[in-house]
PDB file of C-alpha atoms in Angstrom:
ATOM      1  CA  MET A   1      60.253  97.838 123.992  1.00 46.00           C
ATOM      2  CA  ALA A   2      58.489  96.402 120.951  1.00 51.00           C
ATOM      3  CA  THR A   3      61.040  93.583 120.783  1.00 51.00           C
ATOM      4  CA  ALA A   4      60.643  92.805 124.481  1.00 54.00           C
ATOM      5  CA  THR A   5      56.820  92.457 124.073  1.00 63.00           C
ATOM      6  CA  MET A   6      57.097  90.062 121.133  1.00 63.00           C
ATOM      7  CA  SER A   7      56.249  86.430 121.603  1.00 69.00           C
ATOM      8  CA  PRO A   8      58.995  83.791 121.317  1.00 70.00           C
ATOM      9  CA  PRO A   9      57.711  82.513 117.884  1.00 71.00           C
ATOM     10  CA  GLN A  10      57.697  86.103 116.553  1.00 74.00           C
ATOM     11  CA  ARG A  11      61.216  86.753 117.755  1.00 72.00           C
ATOM     12  CA  ARG A  12      62.397  83.566 116.083  1.00 73.00           C
ATOM     13  CA  LEU A  13      60.619  84.612 112.868  1.00 71.00           C
ATOM     14  CA  ASN A  14      62.339  87.992 112.945  1.00 77.00           C
ATOM     15  CA  ARG A  15      65.691  86.358 113.605  1.00 81.00           C
ATOM     16  CA  ARG A  16      65.164  84.015 110.676  1.00 82.00           C
ATOM     17  CA  GLU A  17      64.362  86.893 108.378  1.00 82.00           C
ATOM     18  CA  ASP A  18      67.485  88.739 109.483  1.00 82.00           C
ATOM     19  CA  VAL A  19      69.606  85.684 108.737  1.00 82.00           C
ATOM     20  CA  LEU A  20      67.998  85.227 105.315  1.00 86.00           C
ATOM     21  CA  THR A  21      68.519  88.967 104.502  1.00 87.00           C
ATOM     22  CA  GLY A  22      72.164  88.835 105.515  1.00 83.00           C
ATOM     23  CA  PHE A  23      72.648  85.581 103.468  1.00 86.00           C
ATOM     24  CA  ALA A  24      70.990  87.264 100.436  1.00 89.00           C
ATOM     25  CA  PHE A  25      73.555  90.166 100.637  1.00 90.00           C
ATOM     26  CA  VAL A  26      76.614  87.870 100.826  1.00 90.00           C
ATOM     27  CA  LEU A  27      75.210  85.313  98.264  1.00 91.00           C
ATOM     28  CA  PRO A  28      76.649  87.003  95.108  1.00 91.00           C
ATOM     29  CA  GLN A  29      80.091  87.301  96.727  1.00 90.00           C
ATOM     30  CA  LEU A  30      79.944  83.713  97.968  1.00 90.00           C
ATOM     31  CA  VAL A  31      78.891  82.324  94.570  1.00 93.00           C
ATOM     32  CA  GLY A  32      81.613  84.388  92.845  1.00 92.00           C
ATOM     33  CA  SER A  33      84.228  83.070  95.185  1.00 91.00           C
ATOM     34  CA  LEU A  34      83.146  79.543  94.686  1.00 91.00           C
ATOM     35  CA  LEU A  35      82.973  79.771  90.897  1.00 91.00           C
ATOM     36  CA  PHE A  36      86.057  81.879  90.199  1.00 91.00           C
ATOM     37  CA  VAL A  37      88.433  81.304  93.230  1.00 88.00           C
ATOM     38  CA  ILE A  38      87.827  78.142  95.160  1.00 92.00           C
ATOM     39  CA  GLY A  39      86.523  76.070  92.205  1.00 93.00           C
ATOM     40  CA  PRO A  40      89.553  76.802  89.893  1.00 91.00           C
ATOM     41  CA  LEU A  41      91.908  76.075  92.811  1.00 91.00           C
ATOM     42  CA  VAL A  42      90.375  72.664  93.328  1.00 93.00           C
ATOM     43  CA  ALA A  43      90.306  72.050  89.614  1.00 94.00           C
ATOM     44  CA  VAL A  44      93.998  72.902  89.258  1.00 94.00           C
ATOM     45  CA  VAL A  45      94.953  70.451  92.048  1.00 94.00           C
ATOM     46  CA  TRP A  46      92.839  67.789  90.395  1.00 95.00           C
ATOM     47  CA  TYR A  47      94.500  68.518  86.927  1.00 94.00           C
ATOM     48  CA  SER A  48      97.962  68.386  88.438  1.00 94.00           C
ATOM     49  CA  LEU A  49      97.303  64.645  89.336  1.00 95.00           C
ATOM     50  CA  HIS A  50      96.670  63.811  85.690  1.00 93.00           C
ATOM     51  CA  ASP A  51      98.703  63.576  82.457  1.00 92.00           C
ATOM     52  CA  TRP A  52      96.699  65.930  80.309  1.00 87.00           C
ATOM     53  CA  ASN A  53      98.001  66.477  76.746  1.00 79.00           C
ATOM     54  CA  VAL A  54      95.606  68.447  74.486  1.00 78.00           C
ATOM     55  CA  LEU A  55      97.447  67.530  71.280  1.00 76.00           C
ATOM     56  CA  ALA A  56      97.401  63.832  72.056  1.00 78.00           C
ATOM     57  CA  ASN A  57      93.847  64.146  73.376  1.00 81.00           C
ATOM     58  CA  SER A  58      94.804  62.207  76.588  1.00 83.00           C
ATOM     59  CA  PHE A  59      93.681  62.711  80.197  1.00 88.00           C
ATOM     60  CA  THR A  60      94.898  59.932  82.432  1.00 92.00           C
ATOM     61  CA  TYR A  61      95.419  59.768  86.162  1.00 93.00           C
ATOM     62  CA  SER A  62      99.170  59.872  87.066  1.00 90.00           C
ATOM     63  CA  GLY A  63      99.065  60.491  90.788  1.00 89.00           C
ATOM     64  CA  ALA A  64     102.147  62.346  92.024  1.00 92.00           C
ATOM     65  CA  ASP A  65     104.211  61.786  88.828  1.00 94.00           C
ATOM     66  CA  ASN A  66     104.018  65.504  87.882  1.00 94.00           C
ATOM     67  CA  TYR A  67     105.426  66.517  91.255  1.00 95.00           C
ATOM     68  CA  GLU A  68     108.141  63.872  91.061  1.00 94.00           C
ATOM     69  CA  ARG A  69     109.112  65.209  87.586  1.00 93.00           C
ATOM     70  CA  LEU A  70     109.245  68.827  89.037  1.00 93.00           C
ATOM     71  CA  ALA A  71     111.747  67.705  91.700  1.00 92.00           C
ATOM     72  CA  SER A  72     114.146  66.467  88.971  1.00 93.00           C
ATOM     73  CA  ASP A  73     113.348  69.023  86.198  1.00 94.00           C
ATOM     74  CA  PRO A  74     116.367  71.285  85.598  1.00 95.00           C
ATOM     75  CA  GLY A  75     114.127  73.732  83.762  1.00 95.00           C
ATOM     76  CA  PHE A  76     111.926  74.178  86.829  1.00 96.00           C
ATOM     77  CA  HIS A  77     115.014  74.635  88.972  1.00 95.00           C
ATOM     78  CA  ASP A  78     116.226  77.377  86.629  1.00 95.00           C
ATOM     79  CA  ALA A  79     112.846  79.048  86.869  1.00 96.00           C
ATOM     80  CA  MET A  80     112.897  78.932  90.654  1.00 96.00           C
ATOM     81  CA  ARG A  81     116.397  80.479  90.653  1.00 96.00           C
ATOM     82  CA  ALA A  82     115.307  83.224  88.236  1.00 95.00           C
ATOM     83  CA  SER A  83     112.236  83.979  90.253  1.00 96.00           C
ATOM     84  CA  GLY A  84     114.296  84.230  93.458  1.00 95.00           C
ATOM     85  CA  ILE A  85     116.658  86.624  91.812  1.00 96.00           C
ATOM     86  CA  PHE A  86     113.864  88.712  90.314  1.00 96.00           C
ATOM     87  CA  SER A  87     111.902  88.826  93.558  1.00 95.00           C
ATOM     88  CA  ALA A  88     114.920  89.735  95.725  1.00 95.00           C
ATOM     89  CA  GLY A  89     116.043  92.488  93.356  1.00 95.00           C
ATOM     90  CA  LEU A  90     112.513  93.903  92.997  1.00 95.00           C
ATOM     91  CA  VAL A  91     111.721  93.926  96.665  1.00 94.00           C
ATOM     92  CA  LEU A  92     114.976  95.548  97.643  1.00 95.00           C
ATOM     93  CA  LEU A  93     114.873  98.231  94.915  1.00 95.00           C
ATOM     94  CA  ASN A  94     111.129  98.873  95.022  1.00 95.00           C
ATOM     95  CA  VAL A  95     110.686  99.118  98.821  1.00 94.00           C
ATOM     96  CA  SER A  96     113.884 101.196  99.418  1.00 95.00           C
ATOM     97  CA  LEU A  97     113.282 103.611  96.535  1.00 95.00           C
ATOM     98  CA  ALA A  98     109.606 104.048  97.400  1.00 95.00           C
ATOM     99  CA  LEU A  99     110.475 104.904 100.998  1.00 94.00           C
ATOM    100  CA  ALA A 100     113.231 107.293  99.939  1.00 93.00           C
ATOM    101  CA  LEU A 101     110.835 109.084  97.526  1.00 92.00           C
ATOM    102  CA  ALA A 102     108.112 109.268 100.187  1.00 92.00           C
ATOM    103  CA  VAL A 103     110.555 110.758 102.718  1.00 91.00           C
ATOM    104  CA  MET A 104     111.499 113.419 100.048  1.00 90.00           C
ATOM    105  CA  LEU A 105     107.869 114.275  99.270  1.00 88.00           C
ATOM    106  CA  ASN A 106     107.071 114.474 103.015  1.00 87.00           C
ATOM    107  CA  GLN A 107     109.275 117.537 103.277  1.00 83.00           C
ATOM    108  CA  ARG A 108     106.622 119.640 101.485  1.00 76.00           C
ATOM    109  CA  LEU A 109     109.094 121.307  99.171  1.00 77.00           C
ATOM    110  CA  PRO A 110     107.998 123.280  96.101  1.00 80.00           C
ATOM    111  CA  GLY A 111     107.163 121.077  93.154  1.00 78.00           C
ATOM    112  CA  THR A 112     106.247 117.976  95.196  1.00 80.00           C
ATOM    113  CA  ALA A 113     102.858 117.617  93.465  1.00 80.00           C
ATOM    114  CA  THR A 114     104.520 117.434  90.055  1.00 84.00           C
ATOM    115  CA  PHE A 115     107.176 115.072  91.347  1.00 82.00           C
ATOM    116  CA  ARG A 116     104.576 112.777  92.957  1.00 82.00           C
ATOM    117  CA  ALA A 117     102.486 112.742  89.691  1.00 85.00           C
ATOM    118  CA  PHE A 118     105.715 111.869  87.621  1.00 85.00           C
ATOM    119  CA  PHE A 119     106.353 108.771  89.725  1.00 85.00           C
ATOM    120  CA  PHE A 120     102.826 107.740  90.128  1.00 88.00           C
ATOM    121  CA  SER A 121     101.681 108.055  86.543  1.00 90.00           C
ATOM    122  CA  PRO A 122     103.334 104.806  85.442  1.00 91.00           C
ATOM    123  CA  VAL A 123     101.007 102.883  87.877  1.00 91.00           C
ATOM    124  CA  VAL A 124      97.935 103.787  85.764  1.00 90.00           C
ATOM    125  CA  VAL A 125      99.608 103.241  82.453  1.00 91.00           C
ATOM    126  CA  SER A 126      98.797  99.940  80.570  1.00 91.00           C
ATOM    127  CA  LEU A 127     101.428  97.339  81.682  1.00 91.00           C
ATOM    128  CA  VAL A 128     101.874  95.994  78.101  1.00 90.00           C
ATOM    129  CA  ALA A 129     102.189  99.459  76.652  1.00 91.00           C
ATOM    130  CA  TRP A 130     104.736 100.414  79.345  1.00 92.00           C
ATOM    131  CA  THR A 131     106.798  97.245  78.637  1.00 93.00           C
ATOM    132  CA  ILE A 132     106.634  97.723  74.874  1.00 93.00           C
ATOM    133  CA  VAL A 133     108.098 101.284  75.158  1.00 93.00           C
ATOM    134  CA  TRP A 134     110.875 100.038  77.360  1.00 93.00           C
ATOM    135  CA  GLY A 135     111.577  97.212  74.957  1.00 92.00           C
ATOM    136  CA  PHE A 136     112.301  99.770  72.208  1.00 91.00           C
ATOM    137  CA  LEU A 137     114.425 101.871  74.636  1.00 92.00           C
ATOM    138  CA  LEU A 138     116.440  98.808  75.677  1.00 91.00           C
ATOM    139  CA  GLN A 139     117.233  97.484  72.182  1.00 89.00           C
ATOM    140  CA  ALA A 140     120.842  97.421  71.118  1.00 84.00           C
ATOM    141  CA  ASP A 141     120.279 100.435  68.930  1.00 86.00           C
ATOM    142  CA  GLY A 142     117.628 101.888  71.143  1.00 83.00           C
ATOM    143  CA  GLY A 143     117.235 105.144  72.999  1.00 88.00           C
ATOM    144  CA  ILE A 144     119.270 104.298  76.106  1.00 91.00           C
ATOM    145  CA  ASN A 145     122.268 103.131  74.097  1.00 89.00           C
ATOM    146  CA  GLY A 146     121.829 106.041  71.836  1.00 89.00           C
ATOM    147  CA  PHE A 147     122.052 108.394  74.789  1.00 88.00           C
ATOM    148  CA  LEU A 148     125.151 106.474  76.201  1.00 88.00           C
ATOM    149  CA  SER A 149     126.918 106.759  72.839  1.00 89.00           C
ATOM    150  CA  GLN A 150     126.608 110.573  73.107  1.00 88.00           C
ATOM    151  CA  LEU A 151     128.554 110.236  76.307  1.00 86.00           C
ATOM    152  CA  GLY A 152     131.206 108.013  74.653  1.00 86.00           C
ATOM    153  CA  VAL A 153     129.910 104.854  76.307  1.00 87.00           C
ATOM    154  CA  ASP A 154     129.273 101.645  74.311  1.00 87.00           C
ATOM    155  CA  GLY A 155     126.204 100.293  75.912  1.00 85.00           C
ATOM    156  CA  PRO A 156     125.422  96.498  76.192  1.00 88.00           C
ATOM    157  CA  ASN A 157     122.572  94.601  74.421  1.00 88.00           C
ATOM    158  CA  TRP A 158     120.465  94.989  77.493  1.00 92.00           C
ATOM    159  CA  LEU A 159     117.842  92.307  76.733  1.00 91.00           C
ATOM    160  CA  ARG A 160     120.135  89.726  75.044  1.00 88.00           C
ATOM    161  CA  GLU A 161     122.810  89.346  77.772  1.00 83.00           C
ATOM    162  CA  GLY A 162     122.049  87.347  80.891  1.00 78.00           C
ATOM    163  CA  PRO A 163     122.985  89.736  83.760  1.00 83.00           C
ATOM    164  CA  THR A 164     121.682  92.920  82.043  1.00 91.00           C
ATOM    165  CA  ALA A 165     118.528  91.134  80.868  1.00 93.00           C
ATOM    166  CA  MET A 166     117.415  90.258  84.420  1.00 94.00           C
ATOM    167  CA  LEU A 167     118.549  93.713  85.668  1.00 94.00           C
ATOM    168  CA  SER A 168     116.545  95.354  82.843  1.00 93.00           C
ATOM    169  CA  VAL A 169     113.339  93.520  83.670  1.00 94.00           C
ATOM    170  CA  ILE A 170     113.699  94.347  87.342  1.00 95.00           C
ATOM    171  CA  VAL A 171     114.323  98.064  86.694  1.00 94.00           C
ATOM    172  CA  VAL A 172     111.372  98.224  84.312  1.00 94.00           C
ATOM    173  CA  GLN A 173     109.058  96.671  86.953  1.00 94.00           C
ATOM    174  CA  VAL A 174     110.422  98.882  89.709  1.00 94.00           C
ATOM    175  CA  PHE A 175     109.598 102.094  87.794  1.00 92.00           C
ATOM    176  CA  LYS A 176     106.173 100.712  86.885  1.00 93.00           C
ATOM    177  CA  ASN A 177     105.038 100.130  90.456  1.00 91.00           C
ATOM    178  CA  VAL A 178     107.224 102.209  92.759  1.00 93.00           C
ATOM    179  CA  GLY A 179     104.668 105.090  92.635  1.00 92.00           C
ATOM    180  CA  LEU A 180     102.036 102.974  94.441  1.00 92.00           C
ATOM    181  CA  ASN A 181     104.345 101.979  97.266  1.00 94.00           C
ATOM    182  CA  MET A 182     105.575 105.627  97.457  1.00 93.00           C
ATOM    183  CA  VAL A 183     101.938 106.825  98.037  1.00 92.00           C
ATOM    184  CA  LEU A 184     101.471 104.167 100.699  1.00 94.00           C
ATOM    185  CA  PHE A 185     104.566 105.169 102.517  1.00 95.00           C
ATOM    186  CA  LEU A 186     103.733 108.876 102.171  1.00 92.00           C
ATOM    187  CA  ALA A 187     100.350 108.331 103.787  1.00 92.00           C
ATOM    188  CA  ALA A 188     102.024 106.530 106.614  1.00 93.00           C
ATOM    189  CA  LEU A 189     104.707 109.279 107.071  1.00 91.00           C
ATOM    190  CA  GLN A 190     102.030 111.911 107.190  1.00 90.00           C
ATOM    191  CA  GLY A 191     100.333 109.929 110.012  1.00 89.00           C
ATOM    192  CA  VAL A 192     103.344 110.099 112.263  1.00 87.00           C
ATOM    193  CA  PRO A 193     102.622 112.677 114.971  1.00 86.00           C
ATOM    194  CA  LYS A 194     104.812 115.701 114.615  1.00 84.00           C
ATOM    195  CA  GLU A 195     105.144 116.018 118.375  1.00 87.00           C
ATOM    196  CA  VAL A 196     106.908 112.672 118.580  1.00 85.00           C
ATOM    197  CA  ARG A 197     109.568 113.783 116.111  1.00 81.00           C
ATOM    198  CA  GLU A 198     110.050 117.027 117.911  1.00 81.00           C
ATOM    199  CA  ALA A 199     110.403 115.268 121.237  1.00 87.00           C
ATOM    200  CA  ALA A 200     113.164 113.135 119.721  1.00 84.00           C
ATOM    201  CA  THR A 201     114.979 116.196 118.461  1.00 83.00           C
ATOM    202  CA  MET A 202     114.705 117.882 121.878  1.00 85.00           C
ATOM    203  CA  ASP A 203     116.267 114.772 123.360  1.00 81.00           C
ATOM    204  CA  GLY A 204     119.259 115.259 121.178  1.00 83.00           C
ATOM    205  CA  ALA A 205     118.511 112.738 118.441  1.00 82.00           C
ATOM    206  CA  SER A 206     119.982 113.471 115.046  1.00 85.00           C
ATOM    207  CA  PRO A 207     117.637 113.437 112.092  1.00 83.00           C
ATOM    208  CA  TRP A 208     119.022 110.037 110.991  1.00 87.00           C
ATOM    209  CA  ARG A 209     118.553 108.589 114.488  1.00 87.00           C
ATOM    210  CA  SER A 210     115.090 110.149 114.745  1.00 87.00           C
ATOM    211  CA  PHE A 211     114.086 108.541 111.401  1.00 88.00           C
ATOM    212  CA  TRP A 212     115.375 105.051 112.306  1.00 88.00           C
ATOM    213  CA  SER A 213     114.347 105.024 115.969  1.00 86.00           C
ATOM    214  CA  VAL A 214     110.992 106.919 115.840  1.00 87.00           C
ATOM    215  CA  THR A 215     109.606 107.184 112.229  1.00 89.00           C
ATOM    216  CA  VAL A 216     110.430 103.651 110.954  1.00 89.00           C
ATOM    217  CA  PRO A 217     108.830 101.850 113.952  1.00 88.00           C
ATOM    218  CA  LEU A 218     105.656 103.934 113.596  1.00 89.00           C
ATOM    219  CA  ILE A 219     105.401 103.118 109.890  1.00 91.00           C
ATOM    220  CA  SER A 220     106.475  99.385 110.306  1.00 91.00           C
ATOM    221  CA  GLY A 221     102.976  98.203 109.656  1.00 90.00           C
ATOM    222  CA  THR A 222     102.907  99.888 106.277  1.00 92.00           C
ATOM    223  CA  ILE A 223     106.388  98.480 105.498  1.00 92.00           C
ATOM    224  CA  LEU A 224     104.961  94.990 106.224  1.00 91.00           C
ATOM    225  CA  LEU A 225     101.998  95.569 103.892  1.00 91.00           C
ATOM    226  CA  VAL A 226     104.253  96.917 101.123  1.00 94.00           C
ATOM    227  CA  SER A 227     106.641  94.005 101.526  1.00 93.00           C
ATOM    228  CA  ILE A 228     103.997  91.373 101.281  1.00 92.00           C
ATOM    229  CA  LEU A 229     102.320  93.000  98.245  1.00 92.00           C
ATOM    230  CA  THR A 230     105.677  93.311  96.493  1.00 94.00           C
ATOM    231  CA  VAL A 231     106.830  89.797  97.193  1.00 94.00           C
ATOM    232  CA  VAL A 232     103.533  88.271  95.993  1.00 93.00           C
ATOM    233  CA  GLY A 233     103.457  90.515  92.857  1.00 93.00           C
ATOM    234  CA  SER A 234     107.067  89.704  92.095  1.00 94.00           C
ATOM    235  CA  LEU A 235     106.273  85.932  91.936  1.00 93.00           C
ATOM    236  CA  GLN A 236     103.404  86.584  89.506  1.00 92.00           C
ATOM    237  CA  VAL A 237     105.412  88.549  86.937  1.00 93.00           C
ATOM    238  CA  PHE A 238     104.597  87.425  83.369  1.00 94.00           C
ATOM    239  CA  ALA A 239     103.867  90.191  80.853  1.00 91.00           C
ATOM    240  CA  GLN A 240     107.183  91.927  81.263  1.00 91.00           C
ATOM    241  CA  ILE A 241     109.048  88.686  80.647  1.00 94.00           C
ATOM    242  CA  ALA A 242     106.888  87.715  77.661  1.00 93.00           C
ATOM    243  CA  VAL A 243     107.326  91.111  75.961  1.00 92.00           C
ATOM    244  CA  LEU A 244     110.910  91.896  76.838  1.00 93.00           C
ATOM    245  CA  THR A 245     112.967  88.757  76.883  1.00 93.00           C
ATOM    246  CA  GLN A 246     110.662  85.678  76.238  1.00 93.00           C
ATOM    247  CA  GLY A 247     112.526  84.008  79.099  1.00 93.00           C
ATOM    248  CA  GLY A 248     115.975  84.556  77.489  1.00 89.00           C
ATOM    249  CA  PRO A 249     118.776  84.663  76.874  1.00 91.00           C
ATOM    250  CA  GLY A 250     118.703  80.973  77.554  1.00 90.00           C
ATOM    251  CA  THR A 251     116.633  80.564  80.703  1.00 91.00           C
ATOM    252  CA  SER A 252     118.203  83.424  82.599  1.00 92.00           C
ATOM    253  CA  THR A 253     114.802  85.366  82.898  1.00 94.00           C
ATOM    254  CA  THR A 254     112.419  82.320  82.758  1.00 95.00           C
ATOM    255  CA  VAL A 255     110.500  82.958  85.954  1.00 96.00           C
ATOM    256  CA  ILE A 256     108.070  80.425  87.316  1.00 96.00           C
ATOM    257  CA  VAL A 257     104.900  81.931  85.665  1.00 96.00           C
ATOM    258  CA  TYR A 258     106.517  82.135  82.333  1.00 96.00           C
ATOM    259  CA  TYR A 259     107.749  78.528  82.707  1.00 96.00           C
ATOM    260  CA  LEU A 260     104.112  77.599  83.554  1.00 95.00           C
ATOM    261  CA  TYR A 261     102.922  79.357  80.442  1.00 95.00           C
ATOM    262  CA  GLN A 262     105.552  77.456  78.325  1.00 95.00           C
ATOM    263  CA  GLN A 263     104.479  74.103  79.671  1.00 93.00           C
ATOM    264  CA  ALA A 264     100.721  74.787  79.180  1.00 92.00           C
ATOM    265  CA  PHE A 265     100.435  76.744  75.946  1.00 90.00           C
ATOM    266  CA  GLN A 266     103.671  75.907  74.053  1.00 90.00           C
ATOM    267  CA  PHE A 267     104.143  72.271  75.020  1.00 89.00           C
ATOM    268  CA  GLN A 268     100.411  71.514  75.708  1.00 88.00           C
ATOM    269  CA  GLU A 269     101.150  69.751  78.999  1.00 90.00           C
ATOM    270  CA  PHE A 270      98.388  71.123  81.118  1.00 93.00           C
ATOM    271  CA  GLY A 271      98.714  68.533  83.862  1.00 93.00           C
ATOM    272  CA  TYR A 272     102.358  69.396  84.440  1.00 94.00           C
ATOM    273  CA  ALA A 273     101.674  73.138  84.261  1.00 94.00           C
ATOM    274  CA  SER A 274      98.916  72.651  86.848  1.00 94.00           C
ATOM    275  CA  ALA A 275     101.521  71.045  89.115  1.00 95.00           C
ATOM    276  CA  VAL A 276     103.751  74.071  88.635  1.00 96.00           C
ATOM    277  CA  SER A 277     100.924  76.413  89.547  1.00 95.00           C
ATOM    278  CA  VAL A 278     100.149  74.384  92.718  1.00 95.00           C
ATOM    279  CA  VAL A 279     103.787  74.656  93.814  1.00 96.00           C
ATOM    280  CA  LEU A 280     103.744  78.343  93.107  1.00 95.00           C
ATOM    281  CA  PHE A 281     100.562  78.736  95.148  1.00 94.00           C
ATOM    282  CA  VAL A 282     102.264  76.924  98.068  1.00 95.00           C
ATOM    283  CA  ILE A 283     105.421  79.119  97.805  1.00 95.00           C
ATOM    284  CA  VAL A 284     103.371  82.354  97.895  1.00 94.00           C
ATOM    285  CA  ALA A 285     101.284  81.040 100.754  1.00 94.00           C
ATOM    286  CA  ILE A 286     104.381  80.093 102.773  1.00 95.00           C
ATOM    287  CA  LEU A 287     106.227  83.396 102.182  1.00 93.00           C
ATOM    288  CA  THR A 288     103.096  85.363 103.115  1.00 92.00           C
ATOM    289  CA  PHE A 289     102.568  83.286 106.187  1.00 93.00           C
ATOM    290  CA  VAL A 290     106.229  83.717 107.291  1.00 92.00           C
ATOM    291  CA  GLN A 291     106.108  87.477 106.726  1.00 89.00           C
ATOM    292  CA  TRP A 292     102.907  87.767 108.655  1.00 88.00           C
ATOM    293  CA  GLN A 293     104.208  85.670 111.593  1.00 88.00           C
ATOM    294  CA  THR A 294     107.426  87.685 111.819  1.00 86.00           C
ATOM    295  CA  ARG A 295     105.430  90.946 112.291  1.00 82.00           C
ATOM    296  CA  LYS A 296     105.441  90.365 116.036  1.00 79.00           C
ATOM    297  CA  ARG A 297     109.200  90.852 116.149  1.00 80.00           C
ATOM    298  CA  TRP A 298     109.498  94.161 114.361  1.00 78.00           C
ATOM    299  CA  VAL A 299     106.083  95.736 113.690  1.00 81.00           C
ATOM    300  CA  PHE A 300     105.347  98.444 116.298  1.00 73.00           C
ATOM    301  CA  HIS A 301     102.351  97.668 118.628  1.00 67.00           C
ATOM    302  CA  GLU A 302     102.194  94.039 117.554  1.00 56.00           C
ATOM    303  CA  VAL A 303     102.154  91.568 120.398  1.00 49.00           C
TER     304      VAL A 303
END
């Protein structure tokens, strides 16, 4: 009633105060986004159009030369291939293992709390510390080969042979983050109505058919979320490569981010490294967009 009796100038004044109050609340976030997100993105695009060599103290406009160089750079092509292999392996192993573990934990068997803590604990462990420990275990005379020797098996030099080096990095990353995806899947599974599964069983569906035809569609939104997070995270991997393999042997584990690091901080070619980062940003954006657009075909309730 008080608002209805206000004069038009008073209502406009109150509306202006509400707008200013709301703007004051979002201003810190807006300033932070401009300074630390949008600003750096614009700066990187600008740097990618220049030949910037810190050692030579040169910063000259080069247009699209850095991008033309990327198109014919075999090192970048190797990095793209290594990133593709790493991402495919990580997504397949991480998502499938996390879902399998969540299904096991959802059975409410004795000891599930300990089991869940065992797989989730690596998530909160320092990434560098976790990787260093695995580096010692995967050495030629490390703990894993020592265990295999007790079984009469001569283990390979895990981090110094091409196929096993990439496999080792993937497995280390899977065990580092599978606990987080496991918890997300477990929350989704516990949200599936028990009555729906019971109805499927009463209709004659086997446990396997009930899982694929009832449970999976109902948790498909979580599967989409986990897939997007895992794909984006797999394309940003750096610390594991830097600590375990340094991109070797050869370039077999030189993923895009590590290649970017080499160009910027080893070869001091910041303009070229900026072009690599722009291409990486575009790749991540395209993959995320494609995954999001395909949700209407397989995510339950999406239209």
